[in-house]
Coordinates of C-alpha atoms in Angstrom, one line a residue:
M1 CA -41.6 131.5 -108.8
Q2 CA -44.9 132.1 -107.2
R3 CA -46.8 129.0 -106.3
H4 CA -50.6 128.9 -106.3
R5 CA -53.2 126.4 -105.3
M6 CA -56.0 125.7 -107.7
G7 CA -58.5 125.8 -104.9
R8 CA -60.1 127.8 -102.2
R9 CA -58.1 130.6 -100.4
N10 CA -58.2 131.5 -96.8
R11 CA -59.8 134.8 -97.8
F12 CA -62.7 136.5 -96.2
L13 CA -65.2 133.7 -96.0
I14 CA -65.7 130.0 -95.5
N15 CA -66.4 127.9 -98.5
P16 CA -69.8 128.9 -99.9
C17 CA -70.9 125.4 -100.8
V18 CA -70.3 123.3 -97.7
P19 CA -69.1 125.3 -94.7
A20 CA -67.1 123.2 -92.2
V21 CA -68.7 121.7 -89.1
V22 CA -66.4 123.0 -86.4
L23 CA -66.9 121.6 -82.9
V24 CA -66.8 124.3 -80.2
V25 CA -68.3 123.2 -76.9
V26 CA -68.0 125.4 -73.9
P27 CA -68.6 123.8 -70.5
V28 CA -70.0 126.0 -67.8
V29 CA -70.3 125.8 -64.0
V30 CA -73.4 127.7 -63.2
P31 CA -77.0 128.1 -64.6
V32 CA -76.8 130.5 -67.6
A33 CA -79.0 131.5 -70.5
V34 CA -77.4 129.5 -73.2
P35 CA -76.8 131.3 -76.5
I36 CA -76.3 129.4 -79.7
A37 CA -73.0 129.8 -81.5
C38 CA -73.2 128.3 -85.0
V39 CA -70.2 126.6 -86.6
G40 CA -70.1 126.1 -90.3
R41 CA -73.6 125.0 -91.0
A42 CA -74.0 123.5 -87.5
C43 CA -74.4 125.1 -84.1
V44 CA -73.4 124.2 -80.6
A45 CA -74.6 125.3 -77.2
Q46 CA -72.2 127.8 -75.9
A47 CA -71.8 129.5 -72.5
E48 CA -71.4 133.2 -72.0
S49 CA -68.2 132.8 -70.1
S50 CA -65.6 134.8 -72.0
S51 CA -62.7 133.1 -70.1
V52 CA -63.1 129.9 -72.1
N53 CA -64.2 131.1 -75.5
R54 CA -64.7 134.5 -76.8
S55 CA -68.4 134.6 -77.6
P56 CA -69.8 136.8 -80.3
R57 CA -71.4 140.0 -79.2
P58 CA -75.1 139.7 -78.4
D59 CA -76.2 141.4 -81.7
R60 CA -74.2 138.8 -83.7
R61 CA -75.5 135.6 -82.3
V62 CA -78.7 133.6 -82.0
T63 CA -79.9 133.3 -78.5
A64 CA -82.2 130.7 -77.0
A65 CA -84.7 131.7 -74.4
R66 CA -84.0 128.8 -72.1
S67 CA -81.8 127.9 -69.2
L68 CA -80.1 124.6 -68.6
P69 CA -79.1 123.2 -65.2
M70 CA -75.3 123.4 -65.9
S71 CA -73.9 123.6 -62.4
V72 CA -72.6 120.8 -60.2
P73 CA -75.0 120.4 -57.3
P74 CA -73.1 121.5 -54.2
P75 CA -72.2 118.9 -51.6
A76 CA -72.6 119.4 -47.9
H77 CA -69.4 121.6 -47.7
S78 CA -68.8 124.0 -44.9
H79 CA -70.1 127.6 -45.2
D80 CA -66.6 128.7 -45.8
T81 CA -66.0 126.5 -48.9
S82 CA -69.5 127.2 -50.2
Q83 CA -68.9 131.0 -50.1
L84 CA -65.4 130.6 -51.6
H85 CA -66.9 128.5 -54.5
D86 CA -69.5 131.1 -55.2
D87 CA -66.8 133.7 -55.3
A88 CA -64.7 131.6 -57.6
V89 CA -67.7 131.0 -60.0
A90 CA -68.3 134.8 -60.0
A91 CA -64.7 135.5 -60.7
Y92 CA -64.6 132.9 -63.5
Q93 CA -67.6 134.4 -65.2
A94 CA -66.0 137.8 -65.0
G95 CA -62.8 136.5 -66.6
R96 CA -60.6 137.2 -63.5
L97 CA -58.7 133.9 -63.8
D98 CA -55.9 134.8 -61.4
A99 CA -58.6 135.3 -58.7
V100 CA -60.2 132.1 -59.6
Q101 CA -57.0 130.2 -59.1
T102 CA -56.4 131.8 -55.7
L103 CA -59.9 130.8 -54.6
I104 CA -59.5 127.3 -55.9
D105 CA -56.3 126.9 -54.0
R106 CA -58.0 128.0 -50.8
I107 CA -61.0 125.7 -51.3
L108 CA -58.8 122.6 -52.0
L109 CA -56.8 123.4 -48.8
L110 CA -60.0 123.1 -46.8
D111 CA -61.5 120.2 -48.8
G112 CA -59.3 118.4 -51.3
E113 CA -62.3 116.6 -52.7
H114 CA -64.4 119.7 -53.5
V115 CA -65.9 118.6 -56.8
G116 CA -66.9 122.2 -57.8
A117 CA -63.3 123.4 -57.3
L118 CA -61.9 120.5 -59.2
H119 CA -64.2 121.3 -62.0
L120 CA -63.1 124.9 -62.1
Q121 CA -59.5 123.8 -62.0
G122 CA -60.2 121.7 -65.1
L123 CA -61.9 124.6 -66.8
L124 CA -58.9 126.8 -66.1
A125 CA -56.6 124.2 -67.6
L126 CA -58.9 123.9 -70.6
A127 CA -58.9 127.7 -71.1
A128 CA -55.1 127.7 -71.0
G129 CA -54.9 124.8 -73.5
Q130 CA -53.5 122.4 -71.0
L131 CA -55.7 119.6 -72.2
R132 CA -54.1 116.7 -70.4
D133 CA -54.2 118.6 -67.1
A134 CA -57.8 119.5 -67.7
Q135 CA -58.7 115.9 -68.4
H136 CA -56.9 114.8 -65.2
W137 CA -58.9 117.3 -63.1
L138 CA -62.3 116.3 -64.6
E139 CA -61.5 112.5 -64.2
R140 CA -60.6 113.1 -60.6
A141 CA -63.9 115.0 -60.0
L142 CA -65.9 112.3 -61.6
Q143 CA -64.3 109.7 -59.4
I144 CA -65.5 111.6 -56.4
R145 CA -69.0 112.3 -57.6
P146 CA -70.2 111.6 -61.1
E147 CA -72.4 114.4 -62.5
P148 CA -73.8 115.0 -66.1
I149 CA -72.2 118.4 -66.3
L150 CA -68.8 117.0 -65.5
Y151 CA -69.2 114.5 -68.3
N152 CA -70.1 117.4 -70.6
T153 CA -66.9 119.2 -69.7
L154 CA -64.9 116.0 -70.1
Y155 CA -66.5 115.7 -73.5
A156 CA -65.3 119.2 -74.4
I157 CA -61.8 118.4 -73.4
R158 CA -61.7 115.0 -75.3
L159 CA -63.0 116.8 -78.3
R160 CA -60.1 119.2 -78.2
L161 CA -57.8 116.2 -77.9
S162 CA -59.5 114.8 -81.1
D163 CA -60.5 111.8 -79.0
F164 CA -63.9 111.5 -80.6
A165 CA -64.6 108.0 -79.3
G166 CA -63.9 109.2 -75.8
A167 CA -65.9 112.4 -76.3
V168 CA -69.0 110.4 -77.4
H169 CA -68.5 108.0 -74.5
S170 CA -68.5 111.0 -72.1
L171 CA -71.8 112.2 -73.5
R172 CA -73.4 108.8 -73.3
E173 CA -72.3 108.4 -69.7
G174 CA -73.9 111.8 -68.9
L175 CA -77.1 110.8 -70.7
A176 CA -77.3 107.6 -68.7
M177 CA -77.5 109.7 -65.6
Q178 CA -79.8 112.4 -67.0
P179 CA -81.6 111.3 -70.1
D180 CA -83.4 114.6 -70.5
F181 CA -80.2 116.7 -70.6
V182 CA -80.8 118.7 -73.8
A183 CA -77.2 119.9 -74.2
L184 CA -75.8 116.5 -74.0
H185 CA -78.2 115.2 -76.7
Y186 CA -77.3 118.2 -78.9
N187 CA -73.6 117.9 -78.4
L188 CA -73.8 114.1 -79.1
A189 CA -75.7 114.9 -82.4
L190 CA -73.1 117.5 -83.4
T191 CA -70.2 115.1 -82.8
L192 CA -71.8 112.3 -84.7
Q193 CA -72.4 114.7 -87.5
H194 CA -68.8 115.7 -87.5
L195 CA -67.9 112.0 -87.7
D196 CA -70.2 111.7 -90.7
R197 CA -72.5 109.3 -88.9
L198 CA -75.4 111.2 -90.3
E199 CA -78.2 108.8 -89.5
D200 CA -77.1 108.5 -85.8
A201 CA -76.7 112.3 -85.6
A202 CA -80.2 112.8 -87.0
L203 CA -81.7 110.5 -84.3
S204 CA -79.9 112.6 -81.6
Y205 CA -81.1 115.9 -83.1
R206 CA -84.7 114.5 -83.2
R207 CA -84.4 113.6 -79.5
T208 CA -83.1 117.1 -78.9
L209 CA -86.1 118.6 -80.5
E210 CA -88.5 116.3 -78.6
L211 CA -87.1 117.7 -75.4
D212 CA -86.8 121.3 -76.8
P213 CA -89.0 121.9 -79.9
H214 CA -87.8 125.5 -80.0
H215 CA -84.1 124.7 -80.5
S216 CA -83.3 126.7 -83.5
A217 CA -79.8 125.3 -83.9
A218 CA -81.0 121.7 -83.8
H219 CA -83.4 122.5 -86.6
N220 CA -80.7 124.0 -88.6
N221 CA -78.3 121.1 -88.1
L222 CA -81.0 118.5 -88.8
G223 CA -81.7 120.4 -92.0
R224 CA -78.1 120.3 -92.9
I225 CA -78.1 116.4 -92.5
Y226 CA -81.2 116.1 -94.7
A227 CA -79.6 118.4 -97.3
D228 CA -76.4 116.2 -97.2
L229 CA -78.6 113.1 -97.7
G230 CA -80.5 114.7 -100.7
A231 CA -83.8 115.2 -98.8
A232 CA -84.3 118.8 -100.0
E233 CA -87.9 119.2 -98.8
D234 CA -87.1 118.0 -95.3
A235 CA -84.0 120.2 -95.2
E236 CA -86.0 123.3 -96.3
R237 CA -88.7 122.6 -93.6
H238 CA -86.1 122.5 -90.8
Y239 CA -84.2 125.5 -92.1
R240 CA -87.4 127.6 -92.2
R241 CA -88.4 126.4 -88.8
A242 CA -85.0 127.4 -87.4
I243 CA -85.5 130.9 -88.9
E244 CA -89.0 131.1 -87.5
L245 CA -87.6 130.4 -84.1
A246 CA -84.7 132.7 -84.4
S247 CA -84.8 135.2 -87.2
A248 CA -81.2 136.1 -86.4
N249 CA -80.0 132.6 -87.2
F250 CA -78.1 133.7 -90.2
V251 CA -76.4 130.3 -90.5
A252 CA -79.9 128.8 -91.2
R253 CA -80.7 131.7 -93.6
N254 CA -77.5 131.0 -95.6
N255 CA -78.2 127.3 -95.6
L256 CA -81.6 128.0 -96.9
A257 CA -80.1 130.2 -99.6
M258 CA -77.9 127.4 -100.9
L259 CA -80.8 125.0 -100.9
L260 CA -83.0 127.4 -102.9
L261 CA -80.2 128.2 -105.3
A262 CA -79.5 124.5 -105.8
A263 CA -83.1 124.1 -106.8
G264 CA -82.9 127.0 -109.3
R265 CA -85.1 129.2 -107.2
Y266 CA -82.8 132.1 -107.7
T267 CA -85.3 134.9 -107.1
E268 CA -85.9 133.5 -103.6
G269 CA -82.3 132.4 -102.9
W270 CA -80.2 135.5 -103.7
P271 CA -81.6 137.7 -100.9
Y272 CA -80.9 134.9 -98.3
F273 CA -77.4 134.5 -99.8
E274 CA -76.6 138.0 -98.7
D275 CA -76.7 136.7 -95.1
R276 CA -73.5 134.8 -95.8
W277 CA -71.6 137.7 -94.3
V278 CA -73.2 137.5 -90.8
S279 CA -73.5 133.7 -91.2
F280 CA -69.8 133.1 -91.2
R281 CA -69.2 135.5 -88.4
Q282 CA -71.7 133.6 -86.4
A283 CA -70.3 130.3 -87.5
D284 CA -68.0 129.6 -84.6
G285 CA -68.5 132.5 -82.2
R286 CA -65.7 134.6 -83.5
P287 CA -65.5 137.4 -86.0
A288 CA -64.5 136.0 -89.4
R289 CA -62.5 137.8 -92.1
V290 CA -64.9 139.6 -94.4
P291 CA -64.4 141.9 -97.3
V292 CA -62.9 145.2 -96.2
Q293 CA -65.7 147.5 -95.0
V294 CA -65.6 150.5 -97.3
A295 CA -67.2 153.9 -96.7
L296 CA -69.2 153.8 -99.9
P297 CA -72.8 153.2 -100.7
R298 CA -73.7 149.6 -101.5
W299 CA -74.9 149.0 -105.1
S300 CA -77.7 146.5 -105.3
G301 CA -78.7 146.9 -109.0
E302 CA -80.3 150.3 -109.0
E303 CA -80.2 152.2 -112.3
Q304 CA -78.2 154.9 -110.6
C305 CA -76.1 154.5 -107.5
V306 CA -76.0 157.9 -106.0
S307 CA -72.6 158.6 -104.6
H308 CA -71.7 159.7 -101.1
G309 CA -70.6 163.0 -102.5
T310 CA -73.9 164.1 -104.0
Q311 CA -74.4 166.5 -101.2
A312 CA -71.5 168.5 -102.7
G313 CA -73.1 168.5 -106.1
R314 CA -71.5 165.4 -107.6
A315 CA -73.3 163.6 -110.4
P316 CA -74.8 160.1 -110.0
A317 CA -72.2 157.4 -109.5
E318 CA -70.0 156.5 -112.4
R319 CA -67.4 154.2 -110.8
L320 CA -68.2 150.9 -109.1
L321 CA -65.7 149.1 -106.8
V322 CA -66.1 145.3 -106.8
L323 CA -64.7 143.5 -103.8
D324 CA -63.2 140.0 -104.1
E325 CA -64.4 137.3 -101.9
Q326 CA -64.2 133.5 -101.2
G327 CA -62.2 131.2 -103.5
Y328 CA -60.4 131.3 -106.8
G329 CA -63.2 129.3 -108.4
D330 CA -65.8 131.8 -107.2
S331 CA -63.8 134.6 -108.8
L332 CA -63.4 132.7 -112.0
Q333 CA -67.1 132.1 -112.3
F334 CA -68.4 135.5 -111.3
V335 CA -66.0 137.8 -113.1
R336 CA -68.3 137.3 -116.1
Y337 CA -70.5 140.0 -114.4
L338 CA -67.8 142.7 -114.6
P339 CA -68.4 143.5 -118.3
L340 CA -72.2 143.8 -117.5
A341 CA -71.3 146.2 -114.7
L342 CA -69.4 148.3 -117.3
A343 CA -72.7 148.8 -119.1
R344 CA -74.0 150.6 -116.0
F345 CA -70.8 152.4 -114.9
S346 CA -68.1 154.3 -116.7
H347 CA -65.4 152.4 -114.8
V348 CA -65.3 149.3 -112.7
G349 CA -62.5 148.4 -110.3
Y350 CA -62.0 144.8 -109.1
V351 CA -59.8 143.9 -106.1
C352 CA -58.1 141.1 -107.8
P353 CA -56.2 138.1 -106.2
P354 CA -52.6 138.2 -107.4
P355 CA -52.6 134.6 -108.9
L356 CA -55.5 135.7 -111.2
R357 CA -54.3 139.1 -112.2
R358 CA -52.3 138.3 -115.3
L359 CA -55.1 136.0 -116.5
Y360 CA -57.7 138.8 -116.1
E361 CA -55.4 141.4 -117.6
Q362 CA -55.1 139.4 -120.8
S363 CA -58.7 138.2 -120.9
L364 CA -60.8 141.1 -119.5
C365 CA -58.8 144.3 -119.4
A366 CA -57.5 143.8 -122.9
R367 CA -61.1 143.8 -124.1
W368 CA -62.6 146.3 -121.6
P369 CA -60.0 149.0 -120.8
R370 CA -62.5 150.7 -118.5
L371 CA -62.0 147.7 -116.1
V372 CA -59.3 148.4 -113.5
L373 CA -57.7 145.7 -111.5
L374 CA -56.6 146.6 -108.0
D375 CA -54.3 144.9 -105.5
A376 CA -56.3 146.2 -102.5
V377 CA -59.2 148.5 -101.6
P378 CA -57.8 152.0 -102.2
A379 CA -57.1 154.0 -99.1
D380 CA -58.5 157.1 -100.9
L381 CA -62.0 156.2 -102.1
R382 CA -62.7 159.6 -103.7
G383 CA -62.3 158.0 -107.1
W384 CA -65.1 155.6 -106.4
D385 CA -68.9 156.1 -106.0
C386 CA -70.2 152.8 -104.7
Y387 CA -69.3 149.2 -104.2
C388 CA -70.5 145.7 -104.5
P389 CA -69.2 142.3 -103.4
L390 CA -68.4 140.0 -106.4
M391 CA -70.9 137.3 -105.4
S392 CA -73.7 139.8 -104.9
L393 CA -73.6 140.8 -108.6
P394 CA -76.0 138.0 -109.6
M395 CA -78.6 139.5 -107.3
A396 CA -77.9 143.0 -108.5
F397 CA -78.6 141.8 -112.0
A398 CA -81.6 139.9 -110.9
T399 CA -80.2 136.7 -112.4
R400 CA -82.5 133.7 -112.9
V401 CA -81.5 130.4 -114.4
A402 CA -82.8 131.4 -117.8
T403 CA -80.8 134.7 -117.7
I404 CA -77.4 133.5 -116.5
P405 CA -74.8 135.3 -118.6
A406 CA -72.7 132.7 -120.3
P407 CA -70.8 134.4 -123.1
L408 CA -68.1 131.7 -123.5
P409 CA -65.3 132.0 -123.7
Y410 CA -64.7 135.0 -121.5
L411 CA -61.2 133.9 -120.3
Y412 CA -58.3 133.5 -122.7
A413 CA -54.8 132.1 -122.7
D414 CA -51.8 134.1 -123.9
A415 CA -51.1 133.0 -127.5
A416 CA -47.3 133.0 -127.1
R417 CA -47.4 130.9 -123.9
T418 CA -49.9 128.6 -125.5
A419 CA -47.5 128.1 -128.4
A420 CA -44.6 127.3 -126.1
W421 CA -46.6 124.5 -124.4
R422 CA -47.7 123.2 -127.8
A423 CA -44.1 122.8 -128.9
R424 CA -43.4 120.8 -125.9
F425 CA -46.4 118.5 -126.5
D426 CA -45.4 118.1 -130.2
A427 CA -42.0 117.0 -129.1
L428 CA -43.4 114.0 -127.1
P429 CA -43.9 110.5 -128.5
A430 CA -47.5 109.8 -129.7
E431 CA -48.1 113.5 -129.9
H432 CA -51.2 112.8 -132.1
L433 CA -53.2 111.4 -129.2
P434 CA -56.0 113.5 -127.7
R435 CA -54.9 115.3 -124.5
V436 CA -57.0 115.1 -121.4
G437 CA -56.2 117.2 -118.3
V438 CA -57.1 115.7 -114.9
V439 CA -57.6 117.0 -111.4
W440 CA -58.5 114.4 -108.8
A441 CA -58.4 116.4 -105.6
G442 CA -59.2 119.8 -104.3
G443 CA -56.2 122.1 -103.6
H444 CA -57.2 123.0 -100.1
S445 CA -57.1 120.2 -97.5
G446 CA -58.2 122.4 -94.6
I447 CA -61.9 122.6 -95.5
A448 CA -64.4 119.9 -94.7
V449 CA -65.8 119.8 -98.3
D450 CA -62.4 118.7 -99.5
R451 CA -62.8 115.1 -98.3
L452 CA -66.2 114.9 -100.0
R453 CA -65.0 116.3 -103.4
S454 CA -61.6 114.7 -103.6
L455 CA -60.5 111.3 -104.8
A456 CA -57.2 109.5 -104.1
I457 CA -54.9 109.0 -107.0
A458 CA -55.4 105.2 -106.7
Q459 CA -59.1 105.7 -107.4
I460 CA -58.5 107.1 -110.9
A461 CA -55.9 104.6 -111.8
P462 CA -58.4 102.7 -114.1
L463 CA -58.9 105.9 -116.0
L464 CA -55.2 106.5 -116.4
A465 CA -54.9 103.0 -117.8
L466 CA -56.8 104.0 -120.9
R467 CA -54.1 104.4 -123.5
Q468 CA -56.1 106.1 -126.3
V469 CA -55.5 109.6 -124.7
R470 CA -52.6 111.5 -123.3
W471 CA -53.1 112.2 -119.6
V472 CA -51.9 115.7 -118.4
S473 CA -51.9 116.5 -114.7
L474 CA -53.4 119.7 -113.6
Q475 CA -53.2 118.8 -110.0
K476 CA -51.7 121.7 -108.1
T477 CA -51.4 121.2 -104.4
D478 CA -49.0 121.6 -101.4
D479 CA -50.4 118.4 -99.9
P480 CA -48.0 115.5 -100.6
A481 CA -50.9 113.0 -100.1
K482 CA -52.6 114.4 -103.1
L483 CA -49.7 114.1 -105.5
A484 CA -49.4 111.3 -108.0
D485 CA -47.6 108.1 -106.9
A486 CA -44.8 106.5 -108.9
A487 CA -47.1 104.3 -110.9
S488 CA -49.4 107.1 -111.8
K489 CA -46.6 109.5 -112.7
A490 CA -45.5 107.1 -115.4
R491 CA -48.9 107.6 -117.1
L492 CA -49.1 111.4 -116.6
I493 CA -47.5 114.4 -118.2
D494 CA -46.8 116.6 -115.2
W495 CA -45.5 120.1 -115.7
T496 CA -47.5 121.6 -112.8
D497 CA -44.3 122.8 -111.1
E498 CA -43.9 125.3 -113.9
L499 CA -47.3 126.9 -113.3
A500 CA -46.7 130.1 -111.5
D501 CA -50.3 131.5 -111.8
F502 CA -53.6 130.9 -113.5
A503 CA -52.3 132.5 -116.8
D504 CA -49.8 129.8 -117.0
T505 CA -52.4 127.1 -116.3
A506 CA -54.7 128.6 -118.9
A507 CA -52.0 128.3 -121.6
L508 CA -51.5 124.7 -120.7
I509 CA -55.2 124.0 -120.7
D510 CA -55.5 125.7 -124.2
N511 CA -53.5 122.8 -125.6
L512 CA -55.9 120.2 -124.2
D513 CA -59.0 118.5 -125.8
L514 CA -60.8 117.9 -122.5
V515 CA -60.5 118.5 -118.8
I516 CA -61.7 116.1 -116.2
S517 CA -61.8 117.6 -112.7
V518 CA -63.4 117.5 -109.3
D519 CA -65.2 120.6 -108.2
T520 CA -62.3 123.0 -107.9
S521 CA -61.0 126.2 -109.6
V522 CA -59.4 124.4 -112.6
A523 CA -62.8 123.2 -113.7
H524 CA -64.0 126.9 -113.6
L525 CA -61.0 128.1 -115.5
A526 CA -61.3 125.5 -118.3
A527 CA -65.0 125.9 -118.6
A528 CA -64.7 129.7 -118.7
M529 CA -62.2 129.3 -121.6
G530 CA -64.8 127.3 -123.5
K531 CA -63.0 124.0 -123.1
P532 CA -65.1 120.8 -122.7
V533 CA -65.1 119.9 -118.9
W534 CA -66.3 116.8 -117.2
L535 CA -66.9 117.6 -113.6
L536 CA -66.7 114.8 -111.0
N537 CA -69.5 116.0 -108.7
R538 CA -70.1 114.8 -105.2
F539 CA -73.6 113.8 -104.0
A540 CA -75.7 116.8 -103.0
G541 CA -72.9 119.0 -104.4
C542 CA -72.5 122.8 -104.5
W543 CA -75.5 124.9 -105.2
R544 CA -74.1 126.3 -108.4
W545 CA -74.4 123.0 -110.2
L546 CA -78.1 122.7 -109.5
R547 CA -79.9 119.5 -108.6
G548 CA -80.9 116.8 -111.1
R549 CA -78.9 118.1 -114.0
D550 CA -76.0 116.7 -116.0
D551 CA -75.2 120.1 -117.6
S552 CA -74.7 123.6 -116.4
P553 CA -76.3 126.9 -117.5
W554 CA -73.2 128.6 -116.1
Y555 CA -70.9 126.7 -118.5
P556 CA -72.7 125.2 -121.5
G557 CA -69.6 123.1 -122.4
L558 CA -69.5 121.4 -118.9
R559 CA -70.9 118.0 -118.3
L560 CA -71.7 116.7 -114.8
F561 CA -71.0 113.2 -113.5
T562 CA -72.7 113.2 -110.1
Q563 CA -72.5 110.6 -107.5
T564 CA -75.8 108.6 -107.2
Q565 CA -74.9 107.6 -103.7
R566 CA -73.1 109.6 -101.1
G567 CA -69.4 108.9 -101.2
D568 CA -69.5 106.5 -104.1
W569 CA -67.0 107.5 -106.7
D570 CA -66.9 104.0 -108.3
D571 CA -70.1 104.4 -110.3
V572 CA -69.0 107.9 -111.4
L573 CA -65.7 106.6 -112.7
V574 CA -67.4 103.8 -114.6
R575 CA -69.6 106.3 -116.4
V576 CA -66.6 108.6 -117.1
A577 CA -64.6 105.6 -118.5
A578 CA -67.6 104.7 -120.8
A579 CA -67.9 108.3 -121.9
L580 CA -64.1 108.4 -122.7
Q581 CA -64.3 105.2 -124.7
Q582 CA -67.2 106.7 -126.7
S583 CA -65.5 110.1 -127.3
F584 CA -62.0 108.8 -127.9
P585 CA -62.3 105.2 -129.2
P586 CA -59.2 103.0 -128.8
I587 CA -56.9 103.1 -131.8
A588 CA -56.9 99.7 -133.6

């Protein structure tokens, strides 16, 4: 039986709501022009040395026109060791690591306390993933002669070891020696941001900007903090400043997109949202998986998309290929545009994720036979005239809040499968009680947003204690920590092991009166089926839910219960419990 997670896939892109803050800090040994490699929605100073981290190509990164004093000042070594060290640095920057090791060995034979050679030895160990050895070499170098750059490298090592307290300590030690070291302030801010110490991180970013007002990445990351704290105007100001300083800072451009979309400023936001492709490649200095590049013209909403074959006398385009991207929830939300595309094209093909295929066949293809579901991008593209990524369709149709297509329901359960589930419900005691499905955690633990959107099963125990409804688990996950405990299982009907794909889940949901869910794909599925959905929404949540609303123009039957304070689910659950008591009064 095929298992599926009701959450984000590792397909193509990082989560479009809150990309992860990944910490990539590359120590260096000589003065360099420091580019900025952006991670998630945060950015780190990164060296151009390809031997430690594969930097993105120059046309795919934001560069900063500044140099930082990143080398260890040379001691009074002999001419021989100084020249050997220069040669070792040159070899290191060229990626000739075997030559570096040979030169280090020669230097340490002449001078066993050569700090530059010890630093290089630590960098080689770090590059090889030998983190404990790398830490040893850096600590030895620091014992001989403490230098700020050595503390920065030790910070990078401790970060890789997940020793965040030690990493922060290293940065503070370096700053005690050189308070105006911009990279140390920046890395400190980034680490504190990763640790969710947002106020402290903001202070460090502001200090970074005092020292370097043109630091585009710091503006972007400070904007991220303001966005996370709900200060949208401040966030927009810093995002725009980041873009002014570096127009190729696509991470900031994508962040601005999400901020504008969350404010309902769709006309402004959609064009920036197109930068998500470059943004996520830029995110951690490595090429990210993106939709397959196809040799077709891109359709952006034109009345006619002239095909690549018109030079041979072909007619204007008739067939549109739509590429899947991002998570299951994104697909469930935006497939509503496929029937609209059929009004412009004779046929539309959608590259469909396997767990969604059966659901879409019975819901969409059964109604629109000119819609074709594909397992992959065809090798032979002669049957297609142009293409469009799924989440670019809203811009192609010039979607505004007032024109969001919401023809609910647009997804349907299979009648026979629905009847089979109904028979099982009817066989249970107290079958007359209203049935409420519940999802308390996201299905993908590997993304940063998951800890913000998810609850522990113990937190919803007061809801499960309400006896006037039948609680039905829709929690599908491979993470044992997210499964119901023994006490909760006694209050839940849990048939999730029998759910092979989203079509099965839809049939189960079709038997429910209400679904209560965190921001994950089950909420999209139920809402697209026209079921009442109560969404447990984190503070400063995903752009699609808009700010300051308790309803959704994307799903008229959805009700938002949003945190009033960051991380506080207690107030949300109190409001949900009160709403349940009102909607389903206790039976006397």
